[in-house]
Amino acid sequence: VLWGNRWVRSFMGWLVLLPMWLAVIYLDQLPKGPWLTLLLLLTVVVADTGAYFFGRAFGKRKLAVNVSPGKSWEGFWGGFFVVLY
C-alpha cells in the first residue's frame, strides 16, 4: 500500500540519498578523503559486477522477487566474496 503512493516513495528516496550524500561529503573532507571516496566507489562497482556475473552464471534461488526479480542469493554471495577477495 505504501509503495503505491508517489509521495511516500519520494520521501523514502530522500531518506536514503541525503545521508549517503552527507557521508560522501564528510568522507571527502578527511585527510585522504578523495582516495577513500575512490576506494568506496570501486568497492561498490566490484561488488555489483561480481554479483551480476555470479547471479547470471549460478543464480537459482531468488532474493526478493517483489523488489527486484533478477536478484539471487548466489549473486549476493558472489558480490560479497569478490569484494573480500
Short mmCIF file of N, CA and C in Angstrom, two decimals:
data_model
loop_
_atom_site.label_atom_id
_atom_site.label_comp_id
_atom_site.label_asym_id
_atom_site.label_seq_id
_atom_site.Cartn_x
_atom_site.Cartn_y
_atom_site.Cartn_z
N VAL A 1 0.83 -1.20 0.00
CA VAL A 1 0.00 0.00 0.00
C VAL A 1 0.87 1.26 0.00
N LEU A 2 1.92 1.28 0.84
CA LEU A 2 2.77 2.47 0.92
C LEU A 2 3.58 2.70 -0.34
N TRP A 3 4.04 1.62 -0.97
CA TRP A 3 4.89 1.79 -2.15
C TRP A 3 4.11 2.30 -3.34
N GLY A 4 2.80 2.23 -3.31
CA GLY A 4 1.99 2.74 -4.41
C GLY A 4 1.86 4.25 -4.38
N ASN A 5 2.11 4.86 -3.23
CA ASN A 5 1.99 6.31 -3.09
C ASN A 5 3.28 6.99 -3.56
N ARG A 6 3.15 7.89 -4.51
CA ARG A 6 4.31 8.56 -5.08
C ARG A 6 5.06 9.41 -4.06
N TRP A 7 4.33 10.06 -3.17
CA TRP A 7 4.97 10.92 -2.16
C TRP A 7 5.75 10.10 -1.14
N VAL A 8 5.25 8.95 -0.80
CA VAL A 8 5.97 8.08 0.15
C VAL A 8 7.25 7.57 -0.49
N ARG A 9 7.18 7.17 -1.73
CA ARG A 9 8.39 6.72 -2.44
C ARG A 9 9.42 7.84 -2.54
N SER A 10 8.97 9.04 -2.82
CA SER A 10 9.87 10.18 -2.90
C SER A 10 10.53 10.46 -1.55
N PHE A 11 9.75 10.41 -0.49
CA PHE A 11 10.29 10.61 0.86
C PHE A 11 11.31 9.53 1.20
N MET A 12 11.02 8.29 0.86
CA MET A 12 11.96 7.20 1.13
C MET A 12 13.25 7.39 0.35
N GLY A 13 13.15 7.87 -0.86
CA GLY A 13 14.35 8.15 -1.65
C GLY A 13 15.22 9.20 -1.00
N TRP A 14 14.60 10.29 -0.55
CA TRP A 14 15.36 11.33 0.14
C TRP A 14 15.93 10.83 1.46
N LEU A 15 15.19 9.96 2.13
CA LEU A 15 15.63 9.40 3.40
C LEU A 15 16.90 8.56 3.22
N VAL A 16 17.08 7.98 2.05
CA VAL A 16 18.27 7.18 1.77
C VAL A 16 19.38 8.04 1.14
N LEU A 17 19.03 8.88 0.18
CA LEU A 17 20.04 9.61 -0.58
C LEU A 17 20.69 10.75 0.20
N LEU A 18 19.94 11.45 1.03
CA LEU A 18 20.51 12.58 1.76
C LEU A 18 21.61 12.15 2.73
N PRO A 19 21.41 11.14 3.59
CA PRO A 19 22.51 10.71 4.47
C PRO A 19 23.70 10.16 3.68
N MET A 20 23.44 9.50 2.56
CA MET A 20 24.53 8.98 1.75
C MET A 20 25.36 10.13 1.20
N TRP A 21 24.70 11.16 0.72
CA TRP A 21 25.42 12.31 0.17
C TRP A 21 26.22 13.02 1.26
N LEU A 22 25.64 13.18 2.44
CA LEU A 22 26.36 13.80 3.55
C LEU A 22 27.56 12.96 3.97
N ALA A 23 27.44 11.64 3.93
CA ALA A 23 28.56 10.76 4.27
C ALA A 23 29.69 10.88 3.25
N VAL A 24 29.36 11.00 1.99
CA VAL A 24 30.40 11.16 0.96
C VAL A 24 31.09 12.51 1.12
N ILE A 25 30.35 13.56 1.44
CA ILE A 25 30.97 14.86 1.68
C ILE A 25 31.89 14.80 2.89
N TYR A 26 31.43 14.16 3.97
CA TYR A 26 32.27 14.01 5.16
C TYR A 26 33.53 13.20 4.84
N LEU A 27 33.36 12.12 4.12
CA LEU A 27 34.50 11.27 3.75
C LEU A 27 35.51 12.06 2.93
N ASP A 28 35.03 12.92 2.06
CA ASP A 28 35.92 13.70 1.20
C ASP A 28 36.72 14.73 2.00
N GLN A 29 36.22 15.14 3.16
CA GLN A 29 36.90 16.13 3.99
C GLN A 29 38.03 15.54 4.83
N LEU A 30 38.11 14.23 4.92
CA LEU A 30 39.15 13.58 5.71
C LEU A 30 40.51 13.77 5.02
N PRO A 31 41.63 13.56 5.76
CA PRO A 31 42.95 13.79 5.17
C PRO A 31 43.19 13.04 3.85
N LYS A 32 42.80 11.81 3.76
CA LYS A 32 42.96 11.07 2.50
C LYS A 32 41.59 10.82 1.88
N GLY A 33 40.71 11.78 2.04
CA GLY A 33 39.32 11.67 1.62
C GLY A 33 39.08 11.33 0.17
N PRO A 34 39.74 12.02 -0.77
CA PRO A 34 39.49 11.67 -2.17
C PRO A 34 39.85 10.22 -2.49
N TRP A 35 40.93 9.72 -1.89
CA TRP A 35 41.29 8.31 -2.12
C TRP A 35 40.29 7.37 -1.47
N LEU A 36 39.79 7.73 -0.29
CA LEU A 36 38.78 6.90 0.37
C LEU A 36 37.48 6.89 -0.42
N THR A 37 37.13 8.05 -0.99
CA THR A 37 35.92 8.13 -1.82
C THR A 37 36.08 7.25 -3.06
N LEU A 38 37.26 7.29 -3.68
CA LEU A 38 37.52 6.44 -4.83
C LEU A 38 37.47 4.97 -4.44
N LEU A 39 38.04 4.62 -3.30
CA LEU A 39 38.01 3.24 -2.83
C LEU A 39 36.58 2.78 -2.57
N LEU A 40 35.76 3.64 -2.00
CA LEU A 40 34.35 3.31 -1.78
C LEU A 40 33.64 3.07 -3.10
N LEU A 41 33.87 3.93 -4.07
CA LEU A 41 33.24 3.78 -5.39
C LEU A 41 33.69 2.49 -6.06
N LEU A 42 34.98 2.19 -6.01
CA LEU A 42 35.48 0.96 -6.62
C LEU A 42 34.93 -0.29 -5.92
N THR A 43 34.78 -0.22 -4.61
CA THR A 43 34.19 -1.35 -3.88
C THR A 43 32.77 -1.62 -4.34
N VAL A 44 31.99 -0.57 -4.51
CA VAL A 44 30.61 -0.74 -4.98
C VAL A 44 30.58 -1.29 -6.40
N VAL A 45 31.44 -0.79 -7.27
CA VAL A 45 31.49 -1.27 -8.66
C VAL A 45 31.88 -2.74 -8.71
N VAL A 46 32.90 -3.12 -7.93
CA VAL A 46 33.35 -4.52 -7.92
C VAL A 46 32.25 -5.43 -7.37
N ALA A 47 31.58 -4.99 -6.30
CA ALA A 47 30.51 -5.80 -5.72
C ALA A 47 29.36 -5.99 -6.71
N ASP A 48 28.95 -4.91 -7.38
CA ASP A 48 27.86 -5.01 -8.35
C ASP A 48 28.24 -5.89 -9.54
N THR A 49 29.45 -5.74 -10.01
CA THR A 49 29.90 -6.53 -11.16
C THR A 49 29.99 -8.02 -10.78
N GLY A 50 30.57 -8.31 -9.62
CA GLY A 50 30.65 -9.70 -9.17
C GLY A 50 29.29 -10.31 -8.95
N ALA A 51 28.38 -9.53 -8.35
CA ALA A 51 27.02 -10.04 -8.11
C ALA A 51 26.32 -10.32 -9.43
N TYR A 52 26.50 -9.45 -10.40
CA TYR A 52 25.86 -9.65 -11.71
C TYR A 52 26.34 -10.94 -12.37
N PHE A 53 27.66 -11.10 -12.46
CA PHE A 53 28.18 -12.27 -13.17
C PHE A 53 27.93 -13.57 -12.42
N PHE A 54 28.05 -13.56 -11.11
CA PHE A 54 27.74 -14.78 -10.35
C PHE A 54 26.26 -15.10 -10.42
N GLY A 55 25.42 -14.07 -10.37
CA GLY A 55 23.98 -14.29 -10.47
C GLY A 55 23.58 -14.84 -11.83
N ARG A 56 24.20 -14.34 -12.89
CA ARG A 56 23.90 -14.84 -14.23
C ARG A 56 24.36 -16.28 -14.40
N ALA A 57 25.51 -16.61 -13.82
CA ALA A 57 26.08 -17.94 -14.02
C ALA A 57 25.45 -18.99 -13.11
N PHE A 58 25.18 -18.63 -11.86
CA PHE A 58 24.76 -19.63 -10.88
C PHE A 58 23.41 -19.34 -10.24
N GLY A 59 22.78 -18.22 -10.55
CA GLY A 59 21.57 -17.79 -9.85
C GLY A 59 20.39 -18.71 -10.04
N LYS A 60 19.93 -19.28 -8.94
CA LYS A 60 18.75 -20.14 -8.96
C LYS A 60 17.73 -19.71 -7.91
N ARG A 61 18.19 -19.38 -6.72
CA ARG A 61 17.27 -19.00 -5.64
C ARG A 61 17.08 -17.50 -5.61
N LYS A 62 15.85 -17.04 -5.78
CA LYS A 62 15.53 -15.62 -5.84
C LYS A 62 15.69 -14.97 -4.47
N LEU A 63 16.17 -13.72 -4.49
CA LEU A 63 16.43 -12.99 -3.26
C LEU A 63 15.20 -12.23 -2.80
N ALA A 64 14.67 -11.32 -3.60
CA ALA A 64 13.49 -10.52 -3.26
C ALA A 64 12.72 -10.26 -4.54
N VAL A 65 11.83 -11.16 -4.86
CA VAL A 65 11.12 -11.12 -6.14
C VAL A 65 10.30 -9.85 -6.30
N ASN A 66 9.65 -9.40 -5.22
CA ASN A 66 8.79 -8.21 -5.31
C ASN A 66 9.59 -6.93 -5.47
N VAL A 67 10.79 -6.89 -4.97
CA VAL A 67 11.61 -5.68 -5.06
C VAL A 67 12.40 -5.65 -6.35
N SER A 68 13.13 -6.72 -6.63
CA SER A 68 13.93 -6.81 -7.85
C SER A 68 13.98 -8.26 -8.30
N PRO A 69 13.18 -8.63 -9.29
CA PRO A 69 13.03 -10.03 -9.68
C PRO A 69 14.30 -10.70 -10.18
N GLY A 70 15.29 -9.95 -10.62
CA GLY A 70 16.50 -10.56 -11.17
C GLY A 70 17.56 -10.90 -10.14
N LYS A 71 17.36 -10.50 -8.90
CA LYS A 71 18.38 -10.72 -7.87
C LYS A 71 18.29 -12.14 -7.32
N SER A 72 19.47 -12.73 -7.04
CA SER A 72 19.50 -14.08 -6.48
C SER A 72 20.48 -14.13 -5.32
N TRP A 73 20.33 -15.14 -4.48
CA TRP A 73 21.24 -15.34 -3.36
C TRP A 73 22.64 -15.65 -3.85
N GLU A 74 22.74 -16.36 -4.95
CA GLU A 74 24.05 -16.68 -5.49
C GLU A 74 24.78 -15.41 -5.95
N GLY A 75 24.04 -14.48 -6.53
CA GLY A 75 24.62 -13.20 -6.92
C GLY A 75 25.06 -12.40 -5.71
N PHE A 76 24.25 -12.41 -4.67
CA PHE A 76 24.62 -11.71 -3.44
C PHE A 76 25.94 -12.24 -2.88
N TRP A 77 26.01 -13.55 -2.73
CA TRP A 77 27.23 -14.14 -2.17
C TRP A 77 28.41 -13.98 -3.12
N GLY A 78 28.18 -14.01 -4.42
CA GLY A 78 29.26 -13.79 -5.37
C GLY A 78 29.83 -12.39 -5.24
N GLY A 79 28.97 -11.37 -5.15
CA GLY A 79 29.44 -10.00 -4.95
C GLY A 79 30.16 -9.82 -3.64
N PHE A 80 29.65 -10.47 -2.60
CA PHE A 80 30.26 -10.40 -1.28
C PHE A 80 31.67 -10.97 -1.29
N PHE A 81 31.84 -12.15 -1.87
CA PHE A 81 33.15 -12.77 -1.87
C PHE A 81 34.13 -12.13 -2.84
N VAL A 82 33.62 -11.56 -3.92
CA VAL A 82 34.51 -10.84 -4.84
C VAL A 82 35.11 -9.61 -4.15
N VAL A 83 34.31 -8.91 -3.37
CA VAL A 83 34.83 -7.76 -2.64
C VAL A 83 35.84 -8.18 -1.58
N LEU A 84 35.59 -9.30 -0.92
CA LEU A 84 36.53 -9.78 0.09
C LEU A 84 37.85 -10.21 -0.52
N TYR A 85 37.79 -10.75 -1.72
CA TYR A 85 38.99 -11.24 -2.38
C TYR A 85 39.85 -10.08 -2.79
#
